[in-house]
């Protein structure tokens, strides 16, 4: 019974990775909201003690509606699609093997 539960988890993880990979492949870039851009400027990346970090904090805190654009490389989408397919097939084979 435990083996079948693990197989279902593999299938679900594979489906989620397939959907995420399809989404990443279909979309060219993602544009973040101003609040998400502000969050990233304050919590991720260089700190305000560096030149680039100080410039980022200045621009984000100036009150302008700054939006960060994220462009992902194509290999991330293909890697997610491949891993999703492998996990889904592996889970399907585990379910078929237990019957």
mmCIF file of C-alpha atoms in Angstrom:
data_model
loop_
_atom_site.group_PDB
_atom_site.id
_atom_site.type_symbol
_atom_site.label_atom_id
_atom_site.label_comp_id
_atom_site.label_asym_id
_atom_site.label_seq_id
_atom_site.Cartn_x
_atom_site.Cartn_y
_atom_site.Cartn_z
ATOM 1 C CA UNK A 1 0.000 0.000 0.000
ATOM 2 C CA UNK A 2 2.811 2.448 0.832
ATOM 3 C CA UNK A 3 4.453 1.773 -2.513
ATOM 4 C CA UNK A 4 1.272 2.811 -4.335
ATOM 5 C CA UNK A 5 1.037 6.038 -2.306
ATOM 6 C CA UNK A 6 4.574 6.952 -3.367
ATOM 7 C CA UNK A 7 3.687 6.221 -6.975
ATOM 8 C CA UNK A 8 0.796 8.684 -6.823
ATOM 9 C CA UNK A 9 3.176 11.324 -5.458
ATOM 10 C CA UNK A 10 5.544 10.723 -8.375
ATOM 11 C CA UNK A 11 2.680 11.110 -10.832
ATOM 12 C CA UNK A 12 1.453 14.354 -9.230
ATOM 13 C CA UNK A 13 4.963 15.824 -9.080
ATOM 14 C CA UNK A 14 5.449 14.906 -12.749
ATOM 15 C CA UNK A 15 2.185 16.566 -13.754
ATOM 16 C CA UNK A 16 3.079 19.745 -11.847
ATOM 17 C CA UNK A 17 6.527 19.874 -13.483
ATOM 18 C CA UNK A 18 4.976 19.273 -16.910
ATOM 19 C CA UNK A 19 2.529 22.133 -16.400
ATOM 20 C CA UNK A 20 5.256 24.450 -15.067
ATOM 21 C CA UNK A 21 7.546 23.567 -17.989
ATOM 22 C CA UNK A 22 4.767 24.204 -20.488
ATOM 23 C CA UNK A 23 4.074 27.559 -18.858
ATOM 24 C CA UNK A 24 7.752 28.542 -18.948
ATOM 25 C CA UNK A 25 8.051 27.450 -22.580
ATOM 26 C CA UNK A 26 4.952 29.385 -23.676
ATOM 27 C CA UNK A 27 5.774 32.690 -21.934
ATOM 28 C CA UNK A 28 8.673 34.853 -23.100
ATOM 29 C CA UNK A 29 9.160 36.891 -19.923
ATOM 30 C CA UNK A 30 7.457 37.632 -16.622
ATOM 31 C CA UNK A 31 6.820 41.179 -15.427
ATOM 32 C CA UNK A 32 6.569 41.533 -11.659
ATOM 33 C CA UNK A 33 4.308 43.906 -9.790
ATOM 34 C CA UNK A 34 5.834 46.984 -8.116
ATOM 35 C CA UNK A 35 5.394 45.399 -4.661
ATOM 36 C CA UNK A 36 7.160 42.196 -5.779
ATOM 37 C CA UNK A 37 9.956 44.280 -7.308
ATOM 38 C CA UNK A 38 10.338 46.188 -4.049
ATOM 39 C CA UNK A 39 10.414 42.922 -2.090
ATOM 40 C CA UNK A 40 13.153 41.534 -4.347
ATOM 41 C CA UNK A 41 15.197 44.728 -4.106
ATOM 42 C CA UNK A 42 15.117 44.620 -0.312
ATOM 43 C CA UNK A 43 15.507 40.882 0.314
ATOM 44 C CA UNK A 44 17.367 39.372 -2.661
ATOM 45 C CA UNK A 45 20.499 40.480 -4.435
ATOM 46 C CA UNK A 46 23.190 42.939 -3.428
ATOM 47 C CA UNK A 47 22.783 44.837 -0.173
ATOM 48 C CA UNK A 48 22.557 48.620 0.109
ATOM 49 C CA UNK A 49 26.237 48.810 1.074
ATOM 50 C CA UNK A 50 27.271 47.985 -2.511
ATOM 51 C CA UNK A 51 27.005 50.437 -5.377
ATOM 52 C CA UNK A 52 24.484 48.393 -7.340
ATOM 53 C CA UNK A 53 22.426 47.623 -4.247
ATOM 54 C CA UNK A 54 22.335 51.292 -3.242
ATOM 55 C CA UNK A 55 21.159 52.215 -6.745
ATOM 56 C CA UNK A 56 18.471 49.503 -6.665
ATOM 57 C CA UNK A 57 17.193 50.707 -3.285
ATOM 58 C CA UNK A 58 17.203 54.328 -4.441
ATOM 59 C CA UNK A 59 15.188 53.570 -7.582
ATOM 60 C CA UNK A 60 12.686 51.299 -5.839
ATOM 61 C CA UNK A 61 12.151 53.635 -2.874
ATOM 62 C CA UNK A 62 11.790 56.766 -5.039
ATOM 63 C CA UNK A 63 8.033 56.195 -5.359
ATOM 64 C CA UNK A 64 8.114 55.388 -9.071
ATOM 65 C CA UNK A 65 6.176 52.342 -10.226
ATOM 66 C CA UNK A 66 9.226 50.238 -11.107
ATOM 67 C CA UNK A 67 8.543 46.764 -12.507
ATOM 68 C CA UNK A 68 11.187 44.049 -12.803
ATOM 69 C CA UNK A 69 11.098 41.841 -15.907
ATOM 70 C CA UNK A 70 12.391 38.291 -15.605
ATOM 71 C CA UNK A 71 13.393 36.389 -18.746
ATOM 72 C CA UNK A 72 14.125 32.694 -18.243
ATOM 73 C CA UNK A 73 16.527 30.736 -20.450
ATOM 74 C CA UNK A 74 14.935 28.031 -22.625
ATOM 75 C CA UNK A 75 16.803 25.178 -20.953
ATOM 76 C CA UNK A 76 14.815 25.640 -17.722
ATOM 77 C CA UNK A 77 11.548 24.923 -19.537
ATOM 78 C CA UNK A 78 12.993 21.887 -21.289
ATOM 79 C CA UNK A 79 14.503 20.572 -18.049
ATOM 80 C CA UNK A 80 11.173 20.927 -16.247
ATOM 81 C CA UNK A 81 9.303 19.211 -19.085
ATOM 82 C CA UNK A 82 11.818 16.359 -19.183
ATOM 83 C CA UNK A 83 11.838 15.820 -15.415
ATOM 84 C CA UNK A 84 8.030 15.945 -15.336
ATOM 85 C CA UNK A 85 7.723 13.353 -18.074
ATOM 86 C CA UNK A 86 10.200 11.042 -16.359
ATOM 87 C CA UNK A 87 8.469 11.344 -12.973
ATOM 88 C CA UNK A 88 4.990 10.796 -14.422
ATOM 89 C CA UNK A 89 6.072 7.720 -16.392
ATOM 90 C CA UNK A 90 7.989 6.341 -13.408
ATOM 91 C CA UNK A 91 4.934 6.752 -11.171
ATOM 92 C CA UNK A 92 2.728 5.120 -13.781
ATOM 93 C CA UNK A 93 5.088 2.178 -14.039
ATOM 94 C CA UNK A 94 5.112 1.774 -10.252
ATOM 95 C CA UNK A 95 1.318 1.700 -10.173
ATOM 96 C CA UNK A 96 1.206 -0.818 -13.034
ATOM 97 C CA UNK A 97 3.876 -2.970 -11.389
ATOM 98 C CA UNK A 98 1.936 -3.219 -8.108
ATOM 99 C CA UNK A 99 -1.306 -4.447 -9.729
#
